[in-house]
Short mmCIF file of C-alpha atoms and ligand atoms in Angstrom, two decimals:
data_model
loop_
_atom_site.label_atom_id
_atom_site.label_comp_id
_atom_site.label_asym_id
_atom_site.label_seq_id
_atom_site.Cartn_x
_atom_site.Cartn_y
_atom_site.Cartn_z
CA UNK A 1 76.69 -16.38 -88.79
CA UNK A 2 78.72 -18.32 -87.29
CA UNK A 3 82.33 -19.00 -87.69
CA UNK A 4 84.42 -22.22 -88.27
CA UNK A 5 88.30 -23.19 -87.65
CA UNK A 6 90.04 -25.78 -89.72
CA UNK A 7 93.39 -25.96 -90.97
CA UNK A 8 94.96 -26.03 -94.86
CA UNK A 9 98.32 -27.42 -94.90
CA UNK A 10 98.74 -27.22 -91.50
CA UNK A 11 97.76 -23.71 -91.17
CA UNK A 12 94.85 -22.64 -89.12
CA UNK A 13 92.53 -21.19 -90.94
CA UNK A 14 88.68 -19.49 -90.05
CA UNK A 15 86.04 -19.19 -92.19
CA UNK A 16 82.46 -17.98 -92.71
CA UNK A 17 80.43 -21.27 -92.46
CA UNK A 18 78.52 -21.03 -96.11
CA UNK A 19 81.96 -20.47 -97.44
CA UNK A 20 83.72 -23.56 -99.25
CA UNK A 21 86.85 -25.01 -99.51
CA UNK A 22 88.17 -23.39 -102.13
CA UNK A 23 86.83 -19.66 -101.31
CA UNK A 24 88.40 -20.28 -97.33
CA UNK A 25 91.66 -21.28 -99.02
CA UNK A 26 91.39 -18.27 -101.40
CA UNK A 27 91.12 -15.79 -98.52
CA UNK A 28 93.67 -17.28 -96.77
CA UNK A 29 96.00 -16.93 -99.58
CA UNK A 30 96.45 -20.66 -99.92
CA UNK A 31 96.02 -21.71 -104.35
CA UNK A 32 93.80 -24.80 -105.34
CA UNK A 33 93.88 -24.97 -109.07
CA UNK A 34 90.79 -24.77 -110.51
CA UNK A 35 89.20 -25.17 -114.05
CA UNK A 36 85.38 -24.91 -114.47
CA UNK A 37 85.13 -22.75 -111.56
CA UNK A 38 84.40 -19.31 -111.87
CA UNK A 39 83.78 -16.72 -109.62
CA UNK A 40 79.98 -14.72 -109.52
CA UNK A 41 78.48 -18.34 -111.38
CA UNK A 42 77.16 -21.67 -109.26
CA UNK A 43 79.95 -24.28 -109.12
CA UNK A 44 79.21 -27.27 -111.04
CA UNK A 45 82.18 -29.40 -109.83
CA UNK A 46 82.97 -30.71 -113.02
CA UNK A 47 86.64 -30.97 -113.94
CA UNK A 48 87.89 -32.32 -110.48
CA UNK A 49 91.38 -30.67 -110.42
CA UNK A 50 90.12 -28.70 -107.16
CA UNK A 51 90.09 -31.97 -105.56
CA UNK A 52 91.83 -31.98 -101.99
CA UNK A 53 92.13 -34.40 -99.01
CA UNK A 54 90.24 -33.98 -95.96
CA UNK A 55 91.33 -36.18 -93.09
CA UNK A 56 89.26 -39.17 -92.11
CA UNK A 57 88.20 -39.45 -95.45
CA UNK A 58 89.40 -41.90 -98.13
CA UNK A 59 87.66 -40.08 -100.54
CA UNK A 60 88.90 -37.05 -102.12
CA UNK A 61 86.23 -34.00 -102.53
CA UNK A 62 85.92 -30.89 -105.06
CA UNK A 63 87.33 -27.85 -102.96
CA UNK A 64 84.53 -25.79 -105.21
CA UNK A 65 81.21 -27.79 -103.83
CA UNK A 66 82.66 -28.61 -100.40
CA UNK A 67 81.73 -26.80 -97.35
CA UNK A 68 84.30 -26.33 -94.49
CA UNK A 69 83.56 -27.80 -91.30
CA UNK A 70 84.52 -27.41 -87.87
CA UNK A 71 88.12 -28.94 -87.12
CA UNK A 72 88.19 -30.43 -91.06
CA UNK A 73 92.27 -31.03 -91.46
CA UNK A 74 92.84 -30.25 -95.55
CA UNK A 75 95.59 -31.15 -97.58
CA UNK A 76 95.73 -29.43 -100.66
CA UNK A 77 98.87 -30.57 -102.56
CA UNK A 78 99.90 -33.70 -101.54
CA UNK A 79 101.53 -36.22 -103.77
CA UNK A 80 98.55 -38.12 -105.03
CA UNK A 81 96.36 -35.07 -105.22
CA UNK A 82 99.39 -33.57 -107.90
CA UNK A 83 99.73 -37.20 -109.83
CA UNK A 84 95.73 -37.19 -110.21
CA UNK A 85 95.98 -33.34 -111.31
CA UNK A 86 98.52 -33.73 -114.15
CA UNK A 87 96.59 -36.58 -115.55
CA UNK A 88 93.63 -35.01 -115.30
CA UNK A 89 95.32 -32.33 -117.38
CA UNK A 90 96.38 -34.54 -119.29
CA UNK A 91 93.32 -36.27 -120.30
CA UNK A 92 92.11 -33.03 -121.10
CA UNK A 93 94.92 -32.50 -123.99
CA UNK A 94 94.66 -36.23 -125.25
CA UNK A 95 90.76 -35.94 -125.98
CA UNK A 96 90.34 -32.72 -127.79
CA UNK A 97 92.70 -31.07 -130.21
CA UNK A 98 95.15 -29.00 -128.73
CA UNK A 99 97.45 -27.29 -130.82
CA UNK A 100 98.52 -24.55 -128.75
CA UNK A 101 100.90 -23.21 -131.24
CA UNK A 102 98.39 -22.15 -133.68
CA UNK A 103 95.64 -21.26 -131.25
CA UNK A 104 94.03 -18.12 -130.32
CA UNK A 105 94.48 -18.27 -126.64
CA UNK A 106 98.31 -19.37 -126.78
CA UNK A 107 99.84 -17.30 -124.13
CA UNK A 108 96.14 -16.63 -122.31
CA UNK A 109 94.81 -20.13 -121.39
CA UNK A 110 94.08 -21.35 -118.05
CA UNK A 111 94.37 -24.94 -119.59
CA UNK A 112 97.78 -24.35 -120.67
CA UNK A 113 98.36 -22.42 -117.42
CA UNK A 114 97.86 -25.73 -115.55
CA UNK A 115 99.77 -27.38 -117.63
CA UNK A 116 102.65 -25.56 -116.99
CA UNK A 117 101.62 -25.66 -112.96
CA UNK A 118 101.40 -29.18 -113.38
CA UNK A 119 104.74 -29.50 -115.05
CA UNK A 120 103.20 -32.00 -117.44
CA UNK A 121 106.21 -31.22 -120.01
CA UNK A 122 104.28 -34.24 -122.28
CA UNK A 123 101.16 -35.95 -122.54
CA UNK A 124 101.68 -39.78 -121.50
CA UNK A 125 98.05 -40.87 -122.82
CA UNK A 126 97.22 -41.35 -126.69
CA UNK A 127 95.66 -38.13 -127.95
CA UNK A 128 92.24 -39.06 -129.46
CA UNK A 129 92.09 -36.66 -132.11
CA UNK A 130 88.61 -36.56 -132.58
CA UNK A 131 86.98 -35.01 -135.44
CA UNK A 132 85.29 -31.48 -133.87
CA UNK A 133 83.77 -28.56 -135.83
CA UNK A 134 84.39 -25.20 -135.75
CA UNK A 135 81.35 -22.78 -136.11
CA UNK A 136 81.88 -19.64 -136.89
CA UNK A 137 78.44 -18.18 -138.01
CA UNK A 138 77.82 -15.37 -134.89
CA UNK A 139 78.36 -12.04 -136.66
CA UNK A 140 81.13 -11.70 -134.01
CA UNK A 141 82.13 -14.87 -132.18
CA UNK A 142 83.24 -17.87 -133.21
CA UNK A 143 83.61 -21.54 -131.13
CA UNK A 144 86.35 -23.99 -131.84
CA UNK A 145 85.06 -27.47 -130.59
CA UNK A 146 88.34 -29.00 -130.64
CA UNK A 147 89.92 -26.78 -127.89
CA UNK A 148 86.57 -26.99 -125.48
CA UNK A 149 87.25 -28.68 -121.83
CA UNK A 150 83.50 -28.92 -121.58
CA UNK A 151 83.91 -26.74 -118.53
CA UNK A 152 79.83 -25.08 -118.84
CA UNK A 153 81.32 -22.13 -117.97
CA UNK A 154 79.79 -20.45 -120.61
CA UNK A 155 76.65 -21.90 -120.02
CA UNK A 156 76.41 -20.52 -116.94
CA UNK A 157 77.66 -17.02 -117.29
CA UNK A 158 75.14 -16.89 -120.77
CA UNK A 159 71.88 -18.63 -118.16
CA UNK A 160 73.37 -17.08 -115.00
CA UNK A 161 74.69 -13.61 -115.47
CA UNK A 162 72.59 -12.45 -119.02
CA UNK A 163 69.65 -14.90 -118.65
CA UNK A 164 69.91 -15.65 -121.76
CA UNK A 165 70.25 -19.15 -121.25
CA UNK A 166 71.94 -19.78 -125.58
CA UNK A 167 74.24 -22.44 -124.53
CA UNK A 168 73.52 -26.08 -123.21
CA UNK A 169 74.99 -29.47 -123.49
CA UNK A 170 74.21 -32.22 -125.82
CA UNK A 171 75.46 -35.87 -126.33
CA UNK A 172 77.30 -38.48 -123.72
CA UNK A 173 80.47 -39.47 -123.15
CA UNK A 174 83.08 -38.30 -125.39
CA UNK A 175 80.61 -36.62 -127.85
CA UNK A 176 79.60 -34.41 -125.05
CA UNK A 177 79.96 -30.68 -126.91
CA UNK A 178 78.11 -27.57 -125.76
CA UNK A 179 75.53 -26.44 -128.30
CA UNK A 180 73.50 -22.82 -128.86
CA UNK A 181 69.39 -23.24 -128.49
CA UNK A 182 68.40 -25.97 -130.49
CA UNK A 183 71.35 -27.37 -131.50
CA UNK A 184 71.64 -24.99 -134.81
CA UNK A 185 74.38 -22.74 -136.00
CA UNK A 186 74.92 -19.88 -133.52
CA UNK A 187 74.43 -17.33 -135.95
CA UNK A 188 71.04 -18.51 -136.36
CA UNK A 189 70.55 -18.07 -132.48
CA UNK A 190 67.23 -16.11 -131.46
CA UNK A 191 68.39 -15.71 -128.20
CA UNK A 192 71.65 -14.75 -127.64
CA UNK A 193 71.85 -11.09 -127.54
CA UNK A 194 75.80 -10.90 -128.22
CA UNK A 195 76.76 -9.72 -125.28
CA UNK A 196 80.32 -11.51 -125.67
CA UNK A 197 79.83 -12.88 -121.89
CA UNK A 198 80.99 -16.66 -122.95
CA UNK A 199 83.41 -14.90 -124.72
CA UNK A 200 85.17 -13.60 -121.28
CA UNK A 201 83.96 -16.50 -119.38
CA UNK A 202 85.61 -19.62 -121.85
CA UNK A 203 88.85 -20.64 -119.96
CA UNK A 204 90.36 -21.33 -123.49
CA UNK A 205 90.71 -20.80 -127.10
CA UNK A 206 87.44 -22.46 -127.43
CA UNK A 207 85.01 -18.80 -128.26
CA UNK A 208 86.97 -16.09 -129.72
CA UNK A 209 86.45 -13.05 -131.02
CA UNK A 210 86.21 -13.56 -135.13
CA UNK A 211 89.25 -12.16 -136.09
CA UNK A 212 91.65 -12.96 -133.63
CA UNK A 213 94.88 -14.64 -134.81
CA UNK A 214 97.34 -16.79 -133.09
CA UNK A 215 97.63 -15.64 -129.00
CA UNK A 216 95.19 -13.07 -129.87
CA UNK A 217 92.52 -13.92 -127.64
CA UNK A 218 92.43 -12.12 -124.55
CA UNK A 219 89.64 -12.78 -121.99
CA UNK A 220 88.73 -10.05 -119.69
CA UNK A 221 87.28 -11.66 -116.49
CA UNK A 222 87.19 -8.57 -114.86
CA UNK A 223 84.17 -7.47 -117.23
CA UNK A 224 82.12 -10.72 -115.33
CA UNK A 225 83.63 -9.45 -111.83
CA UNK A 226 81.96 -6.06 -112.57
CA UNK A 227 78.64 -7.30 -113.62
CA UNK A 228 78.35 -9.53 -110.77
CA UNK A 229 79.29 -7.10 -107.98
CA UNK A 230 76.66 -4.65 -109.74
CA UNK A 231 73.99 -7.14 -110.15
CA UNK A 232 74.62 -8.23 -106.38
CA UNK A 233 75.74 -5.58 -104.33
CA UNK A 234 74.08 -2.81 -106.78
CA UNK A 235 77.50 -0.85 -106.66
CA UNK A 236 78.97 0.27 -110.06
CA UNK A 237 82.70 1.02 -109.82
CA UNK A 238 83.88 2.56 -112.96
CA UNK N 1 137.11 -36.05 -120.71
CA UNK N 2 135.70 -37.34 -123.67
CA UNK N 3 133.55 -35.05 -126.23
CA UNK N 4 129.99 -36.05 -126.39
CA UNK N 5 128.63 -37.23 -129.83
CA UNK N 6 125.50 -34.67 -130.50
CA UNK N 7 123.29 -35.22 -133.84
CA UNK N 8 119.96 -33.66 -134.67
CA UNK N 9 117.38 -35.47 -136.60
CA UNK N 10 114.89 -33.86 -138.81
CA UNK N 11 111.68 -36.12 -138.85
CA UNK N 12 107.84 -34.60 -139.40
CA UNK N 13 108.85 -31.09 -138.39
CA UNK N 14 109.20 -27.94 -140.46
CA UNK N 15 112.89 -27.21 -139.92
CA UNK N 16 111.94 -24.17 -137.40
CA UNK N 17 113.48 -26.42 -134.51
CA UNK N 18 116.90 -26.66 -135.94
CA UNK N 19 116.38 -22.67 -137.01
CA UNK N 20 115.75 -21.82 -133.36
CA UNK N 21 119.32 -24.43 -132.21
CA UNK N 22 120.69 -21.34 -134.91
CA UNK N 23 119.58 -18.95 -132.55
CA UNK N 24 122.09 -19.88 -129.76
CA UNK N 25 124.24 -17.79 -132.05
CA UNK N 26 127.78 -17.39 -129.74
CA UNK N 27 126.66 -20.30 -127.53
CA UNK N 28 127.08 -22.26 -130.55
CA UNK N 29 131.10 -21.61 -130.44
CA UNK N 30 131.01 -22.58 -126.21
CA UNK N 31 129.04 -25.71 -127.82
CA UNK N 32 131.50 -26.61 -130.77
CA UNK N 33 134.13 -26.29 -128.25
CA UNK N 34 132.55 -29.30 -126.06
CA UNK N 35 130.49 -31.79 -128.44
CA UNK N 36 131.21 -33.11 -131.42
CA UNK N 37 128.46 -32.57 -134.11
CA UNK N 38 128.13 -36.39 -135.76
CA UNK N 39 124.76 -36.39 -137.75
CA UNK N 40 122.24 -33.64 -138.34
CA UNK N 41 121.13 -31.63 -141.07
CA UNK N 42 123.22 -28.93 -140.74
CA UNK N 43 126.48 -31.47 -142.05
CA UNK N 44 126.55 -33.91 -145.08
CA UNK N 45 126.14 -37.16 -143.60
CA UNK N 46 124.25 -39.77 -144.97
CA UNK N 47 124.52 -42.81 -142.50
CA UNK N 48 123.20 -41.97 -138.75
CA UNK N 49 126.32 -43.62 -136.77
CA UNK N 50 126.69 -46.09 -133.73
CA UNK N 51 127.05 -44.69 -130.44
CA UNK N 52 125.72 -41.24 -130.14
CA UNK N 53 125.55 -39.23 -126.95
CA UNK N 54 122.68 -36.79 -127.14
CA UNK N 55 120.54 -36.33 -130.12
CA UNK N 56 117.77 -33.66 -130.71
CA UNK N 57 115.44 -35.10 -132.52
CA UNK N 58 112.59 -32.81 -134.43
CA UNK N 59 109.05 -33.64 -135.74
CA UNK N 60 106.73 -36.09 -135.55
CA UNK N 61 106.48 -39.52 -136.97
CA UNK N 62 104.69 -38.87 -140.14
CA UNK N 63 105.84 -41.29 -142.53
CA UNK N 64 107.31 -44.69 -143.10
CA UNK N 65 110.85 -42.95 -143.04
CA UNK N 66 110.08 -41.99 -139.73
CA UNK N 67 109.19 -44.66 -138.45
CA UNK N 68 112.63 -46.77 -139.38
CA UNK N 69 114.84 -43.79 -138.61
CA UNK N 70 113.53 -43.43 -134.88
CA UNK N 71 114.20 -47.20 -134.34
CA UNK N 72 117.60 -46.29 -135.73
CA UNK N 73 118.20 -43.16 -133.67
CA UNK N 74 116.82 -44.77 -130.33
CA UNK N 75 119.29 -47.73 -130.65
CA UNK N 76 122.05 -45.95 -131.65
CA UNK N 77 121.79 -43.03 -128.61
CA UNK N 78 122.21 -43.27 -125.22
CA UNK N 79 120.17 -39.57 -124.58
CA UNK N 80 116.64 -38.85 -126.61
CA UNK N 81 115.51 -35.08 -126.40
CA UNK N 82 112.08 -34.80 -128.62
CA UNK N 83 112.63 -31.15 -129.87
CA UNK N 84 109.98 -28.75 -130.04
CA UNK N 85 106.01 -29.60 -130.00
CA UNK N 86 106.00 -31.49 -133.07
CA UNK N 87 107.70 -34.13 -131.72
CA UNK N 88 106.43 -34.17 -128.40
CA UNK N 89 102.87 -33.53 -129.03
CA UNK N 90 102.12 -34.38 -133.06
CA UNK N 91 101.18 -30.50 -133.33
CA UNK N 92 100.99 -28.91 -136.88
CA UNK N 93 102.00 -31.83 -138.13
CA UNK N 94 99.34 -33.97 -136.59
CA UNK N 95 96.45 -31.38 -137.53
CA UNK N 96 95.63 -34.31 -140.26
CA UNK N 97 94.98 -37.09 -137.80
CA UNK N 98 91.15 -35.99 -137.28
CA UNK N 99 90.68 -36.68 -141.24
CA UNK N 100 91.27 -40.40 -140.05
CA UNK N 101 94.00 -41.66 -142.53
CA UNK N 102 96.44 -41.14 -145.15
CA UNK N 103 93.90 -41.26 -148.05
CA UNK N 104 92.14 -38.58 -147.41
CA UNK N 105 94.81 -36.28 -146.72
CA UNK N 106 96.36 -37.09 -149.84
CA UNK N 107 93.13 -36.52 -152.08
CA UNK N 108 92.45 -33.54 -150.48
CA UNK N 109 96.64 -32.14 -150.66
CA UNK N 110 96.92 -33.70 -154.24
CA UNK N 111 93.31 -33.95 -155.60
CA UNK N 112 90.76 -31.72 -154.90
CA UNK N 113 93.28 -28.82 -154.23
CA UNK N 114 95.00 -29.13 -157.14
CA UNK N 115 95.16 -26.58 -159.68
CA UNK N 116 96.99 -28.50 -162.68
CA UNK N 117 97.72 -32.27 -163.25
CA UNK N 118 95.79 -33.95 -159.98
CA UNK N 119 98.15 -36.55 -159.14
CA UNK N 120 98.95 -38.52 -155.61
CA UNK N 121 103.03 -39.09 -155.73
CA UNK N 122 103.57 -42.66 -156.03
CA UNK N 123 107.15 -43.58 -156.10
CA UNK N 124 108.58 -46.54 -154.21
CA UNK N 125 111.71 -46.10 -152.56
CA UNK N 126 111.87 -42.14 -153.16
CA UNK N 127 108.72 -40.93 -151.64
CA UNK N 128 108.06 -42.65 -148.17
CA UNK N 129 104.64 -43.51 -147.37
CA UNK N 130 103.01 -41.44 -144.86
CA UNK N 131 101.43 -43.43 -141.91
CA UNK N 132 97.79 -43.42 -141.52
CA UNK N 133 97.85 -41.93 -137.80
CA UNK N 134 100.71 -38.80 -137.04
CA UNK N 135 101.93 -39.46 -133.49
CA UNK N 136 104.47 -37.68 -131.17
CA UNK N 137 108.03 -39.66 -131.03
CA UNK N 138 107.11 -41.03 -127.42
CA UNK N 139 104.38 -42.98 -129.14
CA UNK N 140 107.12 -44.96 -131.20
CA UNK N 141 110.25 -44.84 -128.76
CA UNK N 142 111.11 -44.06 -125.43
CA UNK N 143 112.09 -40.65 -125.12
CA UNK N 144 114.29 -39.25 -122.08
CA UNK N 145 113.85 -35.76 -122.15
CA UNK N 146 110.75 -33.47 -123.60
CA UNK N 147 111.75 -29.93 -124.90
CA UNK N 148 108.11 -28.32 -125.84
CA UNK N 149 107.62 -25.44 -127.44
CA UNK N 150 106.98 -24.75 -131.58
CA UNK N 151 109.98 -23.61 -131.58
CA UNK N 152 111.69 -24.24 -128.29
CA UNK N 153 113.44 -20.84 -127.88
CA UNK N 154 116.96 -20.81 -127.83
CA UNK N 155 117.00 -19.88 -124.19
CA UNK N 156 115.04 -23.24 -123.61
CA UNK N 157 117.73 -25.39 -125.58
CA UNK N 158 120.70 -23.99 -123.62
CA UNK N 159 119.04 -24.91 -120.47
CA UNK N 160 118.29 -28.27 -122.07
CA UNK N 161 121.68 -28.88 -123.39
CA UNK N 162 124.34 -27.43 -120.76
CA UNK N 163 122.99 -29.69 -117.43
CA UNK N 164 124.23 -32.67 -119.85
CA UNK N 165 126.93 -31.20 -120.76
CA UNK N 166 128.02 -30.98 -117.20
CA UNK N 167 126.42 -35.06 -116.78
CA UNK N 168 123.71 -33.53 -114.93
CA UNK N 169 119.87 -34.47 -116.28
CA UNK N 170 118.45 -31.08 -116.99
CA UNK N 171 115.19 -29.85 -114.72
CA UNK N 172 112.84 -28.11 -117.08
CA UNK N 173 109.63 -26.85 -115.06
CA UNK N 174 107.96 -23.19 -116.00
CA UNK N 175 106.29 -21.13 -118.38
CA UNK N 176 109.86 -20.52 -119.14
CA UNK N 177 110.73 -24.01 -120.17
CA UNK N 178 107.40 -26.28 -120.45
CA UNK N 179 104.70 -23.98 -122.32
CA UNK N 180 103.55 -25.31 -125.15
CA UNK N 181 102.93 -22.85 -129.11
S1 SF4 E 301 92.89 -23.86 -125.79
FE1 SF4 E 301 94.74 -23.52 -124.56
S2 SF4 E 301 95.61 -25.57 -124.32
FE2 SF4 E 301 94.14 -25.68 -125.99
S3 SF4 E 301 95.33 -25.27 -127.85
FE3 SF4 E 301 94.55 -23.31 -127.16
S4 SF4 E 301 96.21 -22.46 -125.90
FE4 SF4 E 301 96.60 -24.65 -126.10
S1 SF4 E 302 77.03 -13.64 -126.39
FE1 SF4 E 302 75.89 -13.41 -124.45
S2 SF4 E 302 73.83 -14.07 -124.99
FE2 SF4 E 302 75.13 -14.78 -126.65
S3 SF4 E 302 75.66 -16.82 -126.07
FE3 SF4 E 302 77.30 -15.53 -125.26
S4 SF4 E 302 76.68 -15.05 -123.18
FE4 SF4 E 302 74.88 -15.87 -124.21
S1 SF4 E 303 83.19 -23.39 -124.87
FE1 SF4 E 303 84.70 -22.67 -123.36
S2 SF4 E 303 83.44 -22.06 -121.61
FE2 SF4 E 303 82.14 -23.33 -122.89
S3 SF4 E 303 82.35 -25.39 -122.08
FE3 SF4 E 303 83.85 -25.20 -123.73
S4 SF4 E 303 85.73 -24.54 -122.73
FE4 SF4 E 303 84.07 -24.21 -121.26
S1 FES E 304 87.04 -26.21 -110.01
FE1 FES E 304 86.20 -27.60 -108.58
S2 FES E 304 85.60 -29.25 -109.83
FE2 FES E 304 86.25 -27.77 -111.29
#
């Protein structure tokens, strides 16, 4: 394998050459705020605020789906790159329903954490306030449409990680929602085996545990960190 | 030096706002010693008056009411602080806006939850109309400084209030100062 040099920020940085962007930045203790990415699942590239400049490009490229290059020059928080991140942040709280002050994940939601990162103190765009449904029909879980960044995070830990493959998306555009099998009440589900891995894996309020009241919702990430290092390595560390 | 004119407005909010400004507790004495307190509802005033410094103003713009005392407020003050999430984001207040307009949010409040006498309130001039669509005071007016939180601790609303005391615009950045619930 061989080895590639490229700088972040100015600082010269080596990396494994499968290794992206975002993971070369992440060893070298450099941030890149992220959103649908999540470690031990395939990157999807989705919500875009991993974007970063790469020199001799106009074009700005996902940190999570790029692959670092020999000599690449990366910028990863200039001044457009932070403008394009709070309104991508923002676009995410003007088309859903956020109402973090009666949510489940107040106080433990990476949205909200990037908001605050972004120092988006209000939302400049109209909020949409679309009408989204909550289903709450799982035995256990529960899924709150309105707070869901579409991030397929939890499709991909559900397909990826338990194979059970429940969720999937349905519809275009701005009815784009995430749906279990065949677009029926999760309850009803015949295959997921309630494992609670979307639970851990959903970056906000959107799955819950049934139950769980205001700031409530706690997601343990390091369960998915411990199933993926035992699936991959085969090492179990209790 | 002059004393700045403060008020606090009470829009489409549920009053925790102005219970949280309570919660500066002494601060309040450092603040009565520096401002004077012109319109709010802590003070029997009826009429809000010409030329105020700063005003706080909480809630969202819910109703008809609303709507012609922001106009008011934003011509009459030179600083505009939306208080707490209800007026910078539509929050709890705002939770209506996916039933699409007034009318159904009054037959479902006054109708079909209704235990005795299902009525909707009609009375012109008393009971202010509520808007079809809930939306944060930004939406209406422009606002100059945004103080989230539901409530904006009182930690958050010293550090809002004593840069401006000073004539200094206050820097809120932070899970501190910005986070939102
Ligand atoms: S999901 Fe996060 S951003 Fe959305 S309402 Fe809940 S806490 Fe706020
Ligand atoms: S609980 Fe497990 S099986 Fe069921 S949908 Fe979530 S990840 Fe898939
Ligand atoms: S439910 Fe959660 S994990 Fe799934 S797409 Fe929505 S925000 Fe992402
Ligand atoms: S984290 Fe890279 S696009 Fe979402």
């Amino acid at each position: 394998m061989t080895v590639k040099t490229l700088t972040i920020n100015g600082q010269l940085i080596s990396a494994r050459e499968d290794e992206t962007v975002l993971e070369a930045a992440r060893d070298a203790g450099i941030h890149i705020p992220t959103l649908c990415y999540l470690e031990g699942v395939s990157e999807v590239g989705a919500c875009r605020l991993c974007l970063v400049e790469i020199a001799g490009s106009n074009k700005l490229q996902p940190a999570c789906v790029t692959k670092v290059a020999e000599g690449m020059e990366i910028q990863t928080n200039s001044e457009r790159l932070q403008k394009y991140r709070r309104t991508i942040v923002e676009m995410l709280f003007a088309e859903g329903n956020h109402i973090c002050s009666v949510c489940v994940a107040n106080g433990n939601c990476e949205l909200q954490d990037l908001a605050i990162e972004m120092g988006m103190d209000h939302v400049r765009l109209d909020y949409h306030f679309p009408d989204r449904k909550v289903d709450v029909s799982h035995d256990r879980f529960g899924i709150d449409h309105n707070r869901c960044v579409l991030c397929t995070r939890c499709v991909r830990v559900c397909d990826e990680i338990e194979g059970a493959h429940t969720w999937d998306m349905a519809g275009r555009g701005t009815n784009s929602h995430v749906i279990t099998d065949l677009n029926q009440p999760w309850g009803t589900s015949q295959t997921c085996t309630s494992c609670g891995k979307c639970v851990n894996a959903c970056p906000t309020g959107a799955i819950f545990y049934k139950g769980s009241s205001i700031g409530e919702m706690k997601h343990d990430r390091a369960k998915l960190d411990f199933l993926v290092t035992a699936r991959e390595k085969q090492q179990w560390n209790f | 030096m002059t004393r700045l004119k403060l008020a606090t407005v009470w829009l489409g909010g549920c009053s925790g706002c102005h219970m949280s400004f309570l919660d500066l507790d002494e601060w309040l004495f450092d603040l009565a010693a520096q401002v004077d307190l012109v319109y709010s509802p802590f003070m029997d005033t009826k009429e809000y008056p010409e030329g105020v410094d700063v005003v706080l103003i909480e809630g969202a713009i819910a109703n008809e009411e609303h709507l012609h005392m922001i106009k008011t407020v934003r011509e009459r003050s030179q600083i505009l602080i939306s208080f707490g999430d209800c007026a910078v984001t539509g929050n709890v207040t705002a939770l209506r806006n996916p039933l699409g307009s007034a009318e159904p949010v009054l037959q479902r409040c006054y109708i079909e939850a209704a235990d005795i006498h299902p009525q909707i309130p009609q009375e012109p001039g008393i009971v202010p109309q509520l808007l079809d669509r809930v939306t944060p005071v930004h939406a209406v007016v422009p606002v100059d400084i945004y103080l989230p939180g539901c409530p904006p601790s009182a930690t958050r609303i010293k550090a809002a209030l004593e840069p401006i005391l000073h004539g200094e615009t206050p820097q809120l950045a932070g899970r501190e100062f910005i986070k939102f619930g």
